[in-house]
Amino acid sequence: MAVCTVYTAHSLNSTCSISTPTKTHLGFNQKHVVLYSTNKKTARRASSAVITCSADTQTVVIGLAADSGCGKSTFMRRLTSVFGGAAEPPRGGNPDSNTLISDTTTVICLDDYHSLDRTGRKENGVTALDPRANDFDLMYEQVKAIKDGVAVEKPIYNHVTGLLDPPELIKPPKILVIEGLHPMYDQRVRDLLDFSIYLDISNEVKFAWKIQRDMAERGHSLESIKASIEARKPDFDAYIDPQKQYADAVIEVLPTQLIPDDNEGKVLRVKLIMKEGVKFFSPVYLFDEGSSISWIPCGRKLTCSYPGIKFSYGPDAYYGHEVSVLEMDGQFDRLDELIYVESHLSNISTKFYGEVTQQMLKHADFPGSNNGTGLFQTIVGLKIRDLFEQIVASRAKTPLEATKA
Ligand SMILES: Nc1ncnc2c1ncn2[C@@H]1O[C@H](COP(=O)(O)OP(=O)(O)OP(=O)(O)O)[C@@H](O)[C@H]1O
Ligand SMILES: O=C(CO)[C@H](O)[C@H](O)COP(=O)(O)O
C-alpha cells in the first residue's frame, strides 16, 4: 500500500476536512495524517489533497517587526489582553519556549527560525539580523501551513543556551502573531500577513531603554551595551529598518520636542503612522478626519505637569504611501483622565465608551503606560481585534479552500 504523508498529526482543527483524488482516501496513524491508495493492486502515491476548513476559523496572521529590546513583548501583552485570557508558554513543553498561547492568539517569535545558533553565527561572522542566519523557506512553509489550518513542528531557538532545541507543536490559532526581526523581510511571508506593524524606536530612545533593561536586569556594562548596539547597526540598517515601508501601521518613538535639547530621553514623542486603503483597517483620527490638527489638551480636564502634552493629527506621505499620522508628545500625569483624550479620538474600534482608558489602567505598570507608546499600542490592539472580526465575518460568506500538492 502506498502511503503519502500529508501533514503532521493533531494538525487540522476540528472544522477541517480533507478530500483527495478519487482513488485515495484519508487515514490517520498516531503521528501523521496520511493518504492511502484505495486500489491495492495499483497502489501509487496520492499526489494531492484539498483541505477545507470552516471559513470562520481560518487563522488570521499578524506580523510585528522590531529590533530586539524595542517593546515587542510589551506590545504582545497589551494585544493579547484585548482578547482576554492570559498568554502562556505551551503547557508541559520546553521551559525556554518563546511561544505564548492564549484562547485566541498564538504568538511565535521568529528567532525560532535562526538557522545558525550562537556558535554558528560566531564562526561565520554573521549577526542574528543577517538573513543568512535565518531559514526563510521554513518560516514561509510553516506560517503558510498554519494559515491553511495545519499544525507544524516549529523549531525553538533557546536564548538561554544559544542552541536550537527540538521542535514544538504549534496548532492553528484564531490569530497567529509572528513577532521578531524579519516578519516582512521575505516577500512570501509578507504576502501571508493580514496586517503588519513596525515598532520604530529611534536610536536615542533605543539606547535609553537598553540601558534601563540590560544594566538593571541583566547586569551588562554601559560599554558593552554601546558596543552591542554599534555592532548590530549596519545589519539593522540593511535588513530590519527597511521593513517599515511595508507596514500597515508604524509606531515611531522619538525624543520629545517639548523640552529644548532634551537628552534624558524620558519624555517621548510618539507617532502612529497608519496606511490608508488597507482592507479591514480604517485609520484613527482626532476631531475631524483628513484635517490637520494640533491640540494641547492640558487644562481643566487633563492634568499636565511640565512639559505638558501635545497631540497632532493629519495626512502625510510615508515611503510613497498615503498615511494618516496621529502624534502624542509628552506624558500623562493621571491615567484615569485619559478618558478625556479618548473621547476626542474616532475610529478607535472600542466596544464600549472608555475601553482604551480601561485597558491602559489595567496595565498601568507596563512600560510606556503614561505616554504615546502605551496609548498607541493599545489602540493598535483594538484595531487588530476589529480587523480580525471583519475578516471572520467576510470569510463566513465565502468558504476558503487550502490545498497542498
Ligand atoms: N514603551 C516603553 N517605554 C519605556 N520603556 C520601554 C517601553 N517598551 C519597552 N521598554 C523597555 O525596553 C525593554 C524591552 O522591552 P520588551 O521586552 O517589551 O522588548 P522586546 O522587543 O520584546 O525585547 P527582546 O526582543 O530583546 O526580548 C523593557 O524592559 C523596558 O525597559
Ligand atoms: O536580535 C535578537 C532577537 O531577539 C537576538 O539577539 C537573537 O535572537 C540572538 O539571540 P541571543 O543573543 O540570545 O543568542
Tab-separated table of C-alpha atoms and ligand atoms in Angstrom:
chain	number	residue	atom	x	y	z
A	1	MET	CA	0.000	0.000	0.000
A	2	ALA	CA	1.423	3.362	-0.936
A	3	VAL	CA	1.434	5.922	1.796
A	4	CYS	CA	1.879	9.600	1.289
A	5	THR	CA	2.391	11.690	4.369
A	6	VAL	CA	0.420	14.856	4.108
A	7	TYR	CA	0.518	16.775	7.321
A	8	THR	CA	1.706	16.360	10.865
A	9	ALA	CA	-0.754	14.845	13.278
A	10	HIS	CA	-3.281	16.642	15.504
A	11	SER	CA	-2.877	19.227	12.838
A	12	LEU	CA	-6.185	20.052	11.365
A	13	ASN	CA	-8.546	21.966	13.526
A	14	SER	CA	-11.874	20.281	14.111
A	15	THR	CA	-13.636	22.088	11.301
A	16	CYS	CA	-11.209	20.917	8.592
A	17	SER	CA	-11.885	18.101	6.196
A	18	ILE	CA	-9.664	16.551	3.519
A	19	SER	CA	-10.636	15.330	0.107
A	20	THR	CA	-8.232	13.716	-2.325
A	21	PRO	CA	-8.240	12.457	-5.928
A	22	THR	CA	-10.775	9.670	-6.466
A	23	LYS	CA	-8.522	6.680	-5.830
A	24	THR	CA	-7.297	7.701	-2.436
A	25	HIS	CA	-8.826	8.162	0.928
A	26	LEU	CA	-7.732	9.673	4.169
A	27	GLY	CA	-6.287	7.707	7.057
A	28	PHE	CA	-4.706	8.603	10.347
A	29	ASN	CA	-1.997	6.969	12.336
A	30	GLN	CA	-0.642	8.180	15.633
A	31	LYS	CA	1.761	10.650	14.240
A	32	HIS	CA	0.619	11.587	10.781
A	33	VAL	CA	-2.335	12.288	8.596
A	34	VAL	CA	-1.776	10.061	5.588
A	35	LEU	CA	-3.280	9.285	2.243
A	36	TYR	CA	-3.708	5.622	1.325
A	37	SER	CA	-4.353	4.391	-2.153
A	38	THR	CA	-7.698	2.583	-2.129
A	39	ASN	CA	-6.738	0.317	-5.004
A	40	LYS	CA	-4.134	-2.025	-3.503
A	41	LYS	CA	-3.252	-3.657	-6.806
A	42	THR	CA	-2.307	-0.427	-8.461
A	43	ALA	CA	-1.073	1.288	-5.363
A	44	ARG	CA	0.526	4.635	-6.008
A	45	ARG	CA	1.207	7.783	-4.107
A	46	ALA	CA	-1.614	10.196	-3.801
A	47	SER	CA	-0.351	13.348	-5.368
A	48	SER	CA	-2.577	15.944	-3.864
A	49	ALA	CA	-5.092	16.757	-1.217
A	50	VAL	CA	-7.544	19.546	-0.708
A	51	ILE	CA	-8.084	20.703	2.832
A	52	THR	CA	-11.193	22.687	3.521
A	53	CYS	CA	-11.563	24.405	6.852
A	54	SER	CA	-14.620	26.194	8.108
A	55	ALA	CA	-14.165	29.752	6.969
A	56	ASP	CA	-14.732	31.402	10.307
A	57	THR	CA	-11.856	29.543	11.982
A	58	GLN	CA	-9.140	30.230	9.421
A	59	THR	CA	-6.082	31.733	11.041
A	60	VAL	CA	-5.540	35.472	10.674
A	61	VAL	CA	-1.834	36.304	10.565
A	62	ILE	CA	-0.340	39.467	12.059
A	63	GLY	CA	3.315	40.498	11.696
A	64	LEU	CA	5.140	42.593	14.293
A	65	ALA	CA	8.640	43.731	13.420
A	66	ALA	CA	11.184	45.476	15.616
A	67	ASP	CA	14.735	45.259	16.770
A	68	SER	CA	15.489	43.438	19.997
A	69	GLY	CA	14.587	45.382	23.149
A	70	CYS	CA	12.149	47.677	21.371
A	71	GLY	CA	8.971	46.707	23.197
A	72	LYS	CA	7.615	43.725	21.205
A	73	SER	CA	6.871	41.673	24.313
A	74	THR	CA	5.132	44.605	25.965
A	75	PHE	CA	3.058	45.193	22.849
A	76	MET	CA	2.154	41.500	22.715
A	77	ARG	CA	0.956	41.571	26.315
A	78	ARG	CA	-1.267	44.546	25.522
A	79	LEU	CA	-2.596	42.865	22.373
A	80	THR	CA	-3.440	39.511	23.971
A	81	SER	CA	-5.111	41.333	26.853
A	82	VAL	CA	-7.543	42.949	24.398
A	83	PHE	CA	-8.758	39.443	23.519
A	84	GLY	CA	-8.976	38.431	27.208
A	85	GLY	CA	-7.312	35.487	28.912
A	86	ALA	CA	-3.688	35.073	29.832
A	87	ALA	CA	-0.990	34.182	27.311
A	88	GLU	CA	1.274	31.368	28.458
A	89	PRO	CA	4.050	29.179	27.037
A	90	PRO	CA	2.850	25.796	25.680
A	91	ARG	CA	1.837	23.588	28.649
A	92	GLY	CA	4.298	20.865	29.520
A	93	GLY	CA	6.655	21.991	26.791
A	94	ASN	CA	10.187	23.347	26.700
A	95	PRO	CA	10.538	25.865	29.569
A	96	ASP	CA	12.663	28.027	27.258
A	97	SER	CA	9.998	28.131	24.530
A	98	ASN	CA	9.491	31.602	23.063
A	99	THR	CA	5.840	30.902	22.202
A	100	LEU	CA	2.877	32.414	24.025
A	101	ILE	CA	-0.574	30.901	23.690
A	102	SER	CA	-3.925	32.299	24.797
A	103	ASP	CA	-7.504	31.329	23.881
A	104	THR	CA	-7.492	33.426	20.716
A	105	THR	CA	-3.874	34.178	19.930
A	106	THR	CA	-0.625	32.328	19.465
A	107	VAL	CA	2.476	34.486	19.371
A	108	ILE	CA	5.542	32.908	17.839
A	109	CYS	CA	8.949	34.508	17.925
A	110	LEU	CA	10.796	34.461	14.633
A	111	ASP	CA	14.089	33.942	16.466
A	112	ASP	CA	12.970	30.301	16.309
A	113	TYR	CA	13.860	30.365	12.601
A	114	HIS	CA	17.512	31.159	13.245
A	115	SER	CA	19.300	28.606	11.074
A	116	LEU	CA	22.615	29.329	12.763
A	117	ASP	CA	22.893	29.001	16.513
A	118	ARG	CA	25.051	31.318	18.617
A	119	THR	CA	28.247	29.393	17.891
A	120	GLY	CA	27.378	29.061	14.207
A	121	ARG	CA	26.892	32.817	13.899
A	122	LYS	CA	30.175	33.465	15.653
A	123	GLU	CA	32.035	31.032	13.412
A	124	ASN	CA	30.513	32.540	10.273
A	125	GLY	CA	30.893	36.139	11.434
A	126	VAL	CA	27.215	36.986	10.972
A	127	THR	CA	24.675	38.552	13.337
A	128	ALA	CA	21.174	37.204	14.011
A	129	LEU	CA	19.855	40.101	11.922
A	130	ASP	CA	21.593	38.810	8.808
A	131	PRO	CA	19.180	36.860	6.561
A	132	ARG	CA	21.908	34.204	6.155
A	133	ALA	CA	21.414	33.305	9.812
A	134	ASN	CA	17.689	32.636	9.285
A	135	ASP	CA	15.655	29.986	7.452
A	136	PHE	CA	13.063	31.900	5.446
A	137	ASP	CA	11.957	28.845	3.457
A	138	LEU	CA	10.883	27.084	6.635
A	139	MET	CA	9.359	30.263	8.048
A	140	TYR	CA	7.250	30.636	4.912
A	141	GLU	CA	6.194	26.978	4.756
A	142	GLN	CA	5.180	26.877	8.409
A	143	VAL	CA	3.336	30.204	8.534
A	144	LYS	CA	1.502	29.193	5.358
A	145	ALA	CA	0.596	25.794	6.797
A	146	ILE	CA	-0.765	27.373	9.985
A	147	LYS	CA	-2.709	29.894	7.947
A	148	ASP	CA	-4.158	26.977	5.995
A	149	GLY	CA	-5.303	25.378	9.245
A	150	VAL	CA	-2.492	22.860	9.613
A	151	ALA	CA	-0.268	22.356	12.677
A	152	VAL	CA	3.509	22.409	12.360
A	153	GLU	CA	6.539	21.278	14.314
A	154	LYS	CA	8.326	24.596	14.759
A	155	PRO	CA	11.955	24.764	15.854
A	156	ILE	CA	12.878	26.546	19.089
A	157	TYR	CA	15.834	28.883	19.435
A	158	ASN	CA	16.922	28.724	23.039
A	159	HIS	CA	18.033	32.160	24.213
A	160	VAL	CA	19.436	30.702	27.414
A	161	THR	CA	21.818	28.233	25.764
A	162	GLY	CA	22.108	29.806	22.308
A	163	LEU	CA	21.243	26.425	20.760
A	164	LEU	CA	18.440	25.137	18.550
A	165	ASP	CA	16.216	22.877	20.676
A	166	PRO	CA	13.875	20.094	19.488
A	167	PRO	CA	10.727	21.481	17.843
A	168	GLU	CA	7.365	22.187	19.463
A	169	LEU	CA	3.911	21.623	18.003
A	170	ILE	CA	2.032	24.768	17.000
A	171	LYS	CA	-1.657	24.276	16.272
A	172	PRO	CA	-3.558	26.790	14.151
A	173	PRO	CA	-4.986	29.521	16.401
A	174	LYS	CA	-7.618	32.095	15.515
A	175	ILE	CA	-4.885	34.728	15.366
A	176	LEU	CA	-1.229	33.969	14.760
A	177	VAL	CA	1.209	36.761	15.563
A	178	ILE	CA	4.691	36.392	14.152
A	179	GLU	CA	6.965	38.765	16.008
A	180	GLY	CA	10.639	39.365	15.620
A	181	LEU	CA	13.348	40.777	13.452
A	182	HIS	CA	12.090	39.764	9.991
A	183	PRO	CA	8.327	39.249	9.600
A	184	MET	CA	8.230	41.473	6.497
A	185	TYR	CA	11.661	40.708	5.032
A	186	ASP	CA	10.749	37.776	2.773
A	187	GLN	CA	8.075	38.610	0.239
A	188	ARG	CA	6.426	35.186	0.527
A	189	VAL	CA	5.994	35.599	4.291
A	190	ARG	CA	4.945	39.229	3.870
A	191	ASP	CA	2.186	38.197	1.477
A	192	LEU	CA	0.726	35.914	4.152
A	193	LEU	CA	0.203	38.778	6.592
A	194	ASP	CA	-3.295	40.136	7.088
A	195	PHE	CA	-1.861	43.111	8.961
A	196	SER	CA	1.644	44.288	9.798
A	197	ILE	CA	3.145	46.581	12.395
A	198	TYR	CA	6.636	48.023	12.747
A	199	LEU	CA	7.926	49.430	16.046
A	200	ASP	CA	10.352	52.141	15.013
A	201	ILE	CA	12.395	53.189	18.016
A	202	SER	CA	14.877	55.990	17.343
A	203	ASN	CA	18.487	55.297	18.271
A	204	GLU	CA	18.494	57.672	21.246
A	205	VAL	CA	15.414	56.052	22.775
A	206	LYS	CA	16.563	52.518	21.964
A	207	PHE	CA	19.789	53.239	23.782
A	208	ALA	CA	17.965	54.579	26.859
A	209	TRP	CA	15.677	51.505	27.007
A	210	LYS	CA	18.563	49.080	26.520
A	211	ILE	CA	20.487	50.692	29.342
A	212	GLN	CA	17.458	50.570	31.589
A	213	ARG	CA	16.861	46.871	30.937
A	214	ASP	CA	20.287	45.387	30.284
A	215	MET	CA	22.103	47.250	33.051
A	216	ALA	CA	19.397	46.939	35.680
A	217	GLU	CA	18.066	43.474	34.876
A	218	ARG	CA	20.866	41.672	33.070
A	219	GLY	CA	23.995	43.103	34.680
A	220	HIS	CA	25.571	44.374	31.425
A	221	SER	CA	28.007	47.311	31.495
A	222	LEU	CA	27.348	50.615	29.752
A	223	GLU	CA	30.291	49.973	27.424
A	224	SER	CA	29.069	46.514	26.413
A	225	ILE	CA	25.569	47.861	25.676
A	226	LYS	CA	27.040	50.607	23.492
A	227	ALA	CA	29.256	48.064	21.711
A	228	SER	CA	26.355	45.681	21.091
A	229	ILE	CA	24.159	48.447	19.608
A	230	GLU	CA	27.020	49.629	17.382
A	231	ALA	CA	27.817	46.086	16.214
A	232	ARG	CA	24.194	45.472	15.202
A	233	LYS	CA	23.682	48.811	13.481
A	234	PRO	CA	24.891	48.010	9.930
A	235	ASP	CA	22.711	44.895	9.728
A	236	PHE	CA	19.836	46.676	11.418
A	237	ASP	CA	20.004	49.400	8.763
A	238	ALA	CA	20.338	46.881	5.933
A	239	TYR	CA	17.753	44.246	6.886
A	240	ILE	CA	15.424	45.340	9.680
A	241	ASP	CA	14.719	49.044	9.250
A	242	PRO	CA	13.666	48.795	5.541
A	243	GLN	CA	10.721	46.604	6.546
A	244	LYS	CA	8.873	49.636	7.877
A	245	GLN	CA	7.988	50.640	4.322
A	246	TYR	CA	5.725	47.569	4.132
A	247	ALA	CA	3.989	48.021	7.491
A	248	ASP	CA	0.299	48.882	7.673
A	249	ALA	CA	0.941	50.687	10.964
A	250	VAL	CA	4.200	52.088	12.325
A	251	ILE	CA	4.677	53.255	15.906
A	252	GLU	CA	7.599	55.657	15.784
A	253	VAL	CA	9.210	56.675	19.071
A	254	LEU	CA	11.328	59.830	19.170
A	255	PRO	CA	12.753	62.186	21.800
A	256	THR	CA	10.371	64.931	22.907
A	257	GLN	CA	10.227	68.302	21.190
A	258	LEU	CA	8.636	69.876	24.250
A	259	ILE	CA	11.942	70.183	26.123
A	260	PRO	CA	14.632	72.022	24.158
A	261	ASP	CA	17.761	69.854	23.690
A	262	ASP	CA	16.396	67.113	25.919
A	263	ASN	CA	18.962	64.392	26.469
A	264	GLU	CA	17.291	62.482	29.264
A	265	GLY	CA	15.041	60.504	26.918
A	266	LYS	CA	12.282	60.112	29.495
A	267	VAL	CA	9.628	62.179	27.784
A	268	LEU	CA	8.727	60.773	24.369
A	269	ARG	CA	7.164	61.930	21.135
A	270	VAL	CA	5.281	59.022	19.606
A	271	LYS	CA	3.736	58.828	16.153
A	272	LEU	CA	1.137	56.350	14.970
A	273	ILE	CA	1.534	56.180	11.195
A	274	MET	CA	-1.435	54.432	9.576
A	275	LYS	CA	-1.562	53.423	5.930
A	276	GLU	CA	-4.667	54.438	4.013
A	277	GLY	CA	-6.544	51.920	1.895
A	278	VAL	CA	-5.716	48.793	3.900
A	279	LYS	CA	-8.546	46.286	3.796
A	280	PHE	CA	-10.433	45.999	7.105
A	281	PHE	CA	-8.409	48.826	8.664
A	282	SER	CA	-9.608	52.409	8.936
A	283	PRO	CA	-7.139	54.850	10.494
A	284	VAL	CA	-7.878	56.534	13.807
A	285	TYR	CA	-8.462	60.276	13.696
A	286	LEU	CA	-8.585	63.257	16.008
A	287	PHE	CA	-11.629	65.601	15.801
A	288	ASP	CA	-12.035	65.676	12.027
A	289	GLU	CA	-10.945	63.011	9.550
A	290	GLY	CA	-8.415	64.261	6.992
A	291	SER	CA	-7.834	67.691	8.586
A	292	SER	CA	-4.515	68.796	10.075
A	293	ILE	CA	-4.898	69.441	13.775
A	294	SER	CA	-2.717	70.423	16.693
A	295	TRP	CA	-4.215	70.037	20.168
A	296	ILE	CA	-2.980	70.788	23.669
A	297	PRO	CA	-5.476	69.012	25.922
A	298	CYS	CA	-3.971	70.267	29.198
A	299	GLY	CA	-6.271	72.413	31.332
A	300	ARG	CA	-9.421	71.767	33.263
A	301	LYS	CA	-9.975	68.200	32.149
A	302	LEU	CA	-6.433	66.895	31.872
A	303	THR	CA	-3.755	67.471	34.470
A	304	CYS	CA	-0.361	68.070	32.874
A	305	SER	CA	2.871	68.845	34.636
A	306	TYR	CA	5.953	70.146	32.785
A	307	PRO	CA	6.479	69.851	29.819
A	308	GLY	CA	2.804	69.228	29.084
A	309	ILE	CA	1.174	67.197	26.321
A	310	LYS	CA	0.666	67.984	22.673
A	311	PHE	CA	-1.298	65.975	20.122
A	312	SER	CA	-1.126	66.398	16.353
A	313	TYR	CA	-3.037	64.690	13.581
A	314	GLY	CA	-3.084	64.924	9.822
A	315	PRO	CA	-2.473	63.350	6.429
A	316	ASP	CA	1.070	62.684	5.209
A	317	ALA	CA	3.127	60.506	2.855
A	318	TYR	CA	5.313	57.625	4.040
A	319	TYR	CA	7.526	55.723	1.603
A	320	GLY	CA	5.250	56.824	-1.206
A	321	HIS	CA	2.071	55.724	0.571
A	322	GLU	CA	-0.754	57.929	1.710
A	323	VAL	CA	-0.957	57.777	5.506
A	324	SER	CA	-2.692	59.398	8.471
A	325	VAL	CA	-0.452	60.309	11.364
A	326	LEU	CA	-1.545	60.739	14.970
A	327	GLU	CA	1.149	62.076	17.277
A	328	MET	CA	1.432	62.475	21.027
A	329	ASP	CA	4.326	64.310	22.668
A	330	GLY	CA	4.581	64.296	26.470
A	331	GLN	CA	3.178	62.116	29.219
A	332	PHE	CA	0.049	61.670	31.297
A	333	ASP	CA	0.036	62.563	34.981
A	334	ARG	CA	-3.228	60.769	35.729
A	335	LEU	CA	-4.251	57.781	33.629
A	336	ASP	CA	-7.895	57.934	34.717
A	337	GLU	CA	-8.132	61.293	32.933
A	338	LEU	CA	-7.173	59.631	29.656
A	339	ILE	CA	-10.903	59.238	29.005
A	340	TYR	CA	-10.886	62.932	28.063
A	341	VAL	CA	-8.391	62.277	25.260
A	342	GLU	CA	-10.109	59.032	24.255
A	343	SER	CA	-13.431	60.812	23.821
A	344	HIS	CA	-11.855	63.067	21.173
A	345	LEU	CA	-10.469	60.184	19.111
A	346	SER	CA	-12.580	58.444	16.482
A	347	ASN	CA	-12.356	55.086	14.699
A	348	ILE	CA	-10.634	53.519	17.702
A	349	SER	CA	-12.682	50.316	17.384
A	350	THR	CA	-13.714	50.157	21.022
A	351	LYS	CA	-16.681	48.022	22.038
A	352	PHE	CA	-17.772	50.463	24.770
A	353	TYR	CA	-17.081	54.033	25.834
A	354	GLY	CA	-13.776	54.215	27.721
A	355	GLU	CA	-12.331	50.863	26.634
A	356	VAL	CA	-8.932	52.379	25.765
A	357	THR	CA	-8.733	54.021	29.192
A	358	GLN	CA	-9.796	50.801	30.869
A	359	GLN	CA	-7.066	48.830	29.067
A	360	MET	CA	-4.438	51.426	29.919
A	361	LEU	CA	-5.451	51.442	33.602
A	362	LYS	CA	-5.432	47.649	33.680
A	363	HIS	CA	-1.799	47.622	32.580
A	364	ALA	CA	-0.619	50.811	34.247
A	365	ASP	CA	2.546	49.003	35.358
A	366	PHE	CA	3.637	48.116	31.783
A	367	PRO	CA	6.432	50.241	30.300
A	368	GLY	CA	5.062	53.212	28.365
A	369	SER	CA	1.643	53.354	30.025
A	370	ASN	CA	1.962	57.068	30.714
A	371	ASN	CA	2.821	58.057	27.144
A	372	GLY	CA	2.012	57.558	23.470
A	373	THR	CA	3.746	54.163	23.234
A	374	GLY	CA	1.215	52.546	25.573
A	375	LEU	CA	-1.708	54.523	24.168
A	376	PHE	CA	-0.954	53.679	20.543
A	377	GLN	CA	-0.083	50.047	21.256
A	378	THR	CA	-3.459	49.694	22.978
A	379	ILE	CA	-5.281	51.338	20.079
A	380	VAL	CA	-3.498	49.114	17.536
A	381	GLY	CA	-4.542	46.104	19.652
A	382	LEU	CA	-8.175	47.200	19.372
A	383	LYS	CA	-7.795	47.797	15.629
A	384	ILE	CA	-6.421	44.249	15.245
A	385	ARG	CA	-9.423	42.838	17.120
A	386	ASP	CA	-11.688	44.768	14.773
A	387	LEU	CA	-9.744	43.618	11.691
A	388	PHE	CA	-9.975	40.008	12.898
A	389	GLU	CA	-13.729	40.271	13.399
A	390	GLN	CA	-14.211	41.810	9.965
A	391	ILE	CA	-12.098	39.115	8.288
A	392	VAL	CA	-14.049	36.354	10.035
A	393	ALA	CA	-17.329	37.960	9.011
A	394	SER	CA	-16.244	38.300	5.392
A	395	ARG	CA	-14.872	34.746	5.219
A	396	ALA	CA	-18.090	33.325	6.606
A	397	LYS	CA	-19.672	34.477	3.358
A	398	THR	CA	-17.024	32.839	1.129
A	399	PRO	CA	-15.637	29.475	2.334
A	400	LEU	CA	-11.971	29.026	1.542
A	401	GLU	CA	-10.006	26.065	0.313
A	402	ALA	CA	-6.443	25.327	1.279
A	403	THR	CA	-4.539	22.990	-0.974
A	404	LYS	CA	-1.346	21.041	-0.659
A	405	ALA	CA	0.243	19.271	-3.578
B	1	LIG	N1	7.074	51.937	25.887
B	1	LIG	C1	8.171	51.815	26.619
B	1	LIG	N2	8.578	52.826	27.398
B	1	LIG	C2	9.703	52.722	28.138
B	1	LIG	N3	10.498	51.633	28.132
B	1	LIG	C3	10.119	50.610	27.366
B	1	LIG	C4	8.943	50.640	26.578
B	1	LIG	N4	8.833	49.470	25.920
B	1	LIG	C5	9.881	48.750	26.283
B	1	LIG	N5	10.661	49.428	27.140
B	1	LIG	C6	11.924	48.990	27.732
B	1	LIG	O1	12.534	48.094	26.837
B	1	LIG	C7	12.685	46.821	27.479
B	1	LIG	C8	12.398	45.735	26.472
B	1	LIG	O2	11.005	45.673	26.233
B	1	LIG	P1	10.389	44.358	25.659
B	1	LIG	O3	10.832	43.190	26.461
B	1	LIG	O4	8.930	44.583	25.511
B	1	LIG	O5	11.112	44.346	24.230
B	1	LIG	P2	11.366	43.179	23.179
B	1	LIG	O6	11.394	43.830	21.857
B	1	LIG	O7	10.385	42.091	23.380
B	1	LIG	O8	12.798	42.695	23.591
B	1	LIG	P3	13.586	41.330	23.196
B	1	LIG	O9	13.307	41.039	21.771
B	1	LIG	O10	15.015	41.707	23.439
B	1	LIG	O11	13.071	40.307	24.174
B	1	LIG	C9	11.778	46.848	28.705
B	1	LIG	O12	12.264	46.094	29.765
B	1	LIG	C10	11.743	48.300	29.057
B	1	LIG	O13	12.883	48.593	29.839
B	2	LIG	O1	18.272	40.017	17.895
B	2	LIG	C1	17.824	39.115	18.559
B	2	LIG	C2	16.366	38.892	18.511
B	2	LIG	O2	15.797	38.698	19.769
B	2	LIG	C3	18.748	38.249	19.328
B	2	LIG	O3	19.925	38.929	19.531
B	2	LIG	C4	18.985	36.985	18.544
B	2	LIG	O4	17.828	36.201	18.517
B	2	LIG	C5	20.125	36.183	19.168
B	2	LIG	O5	19.795	35.839	20.455
B	2	LIG	P1	20.913	35.573	21.550
B	2	LIG	O6	21.613	36.878	21.744
B	2	LIG	O7	20.127	35.109	22.758
B	2	LIG	O8	21.800	34.495	21.010
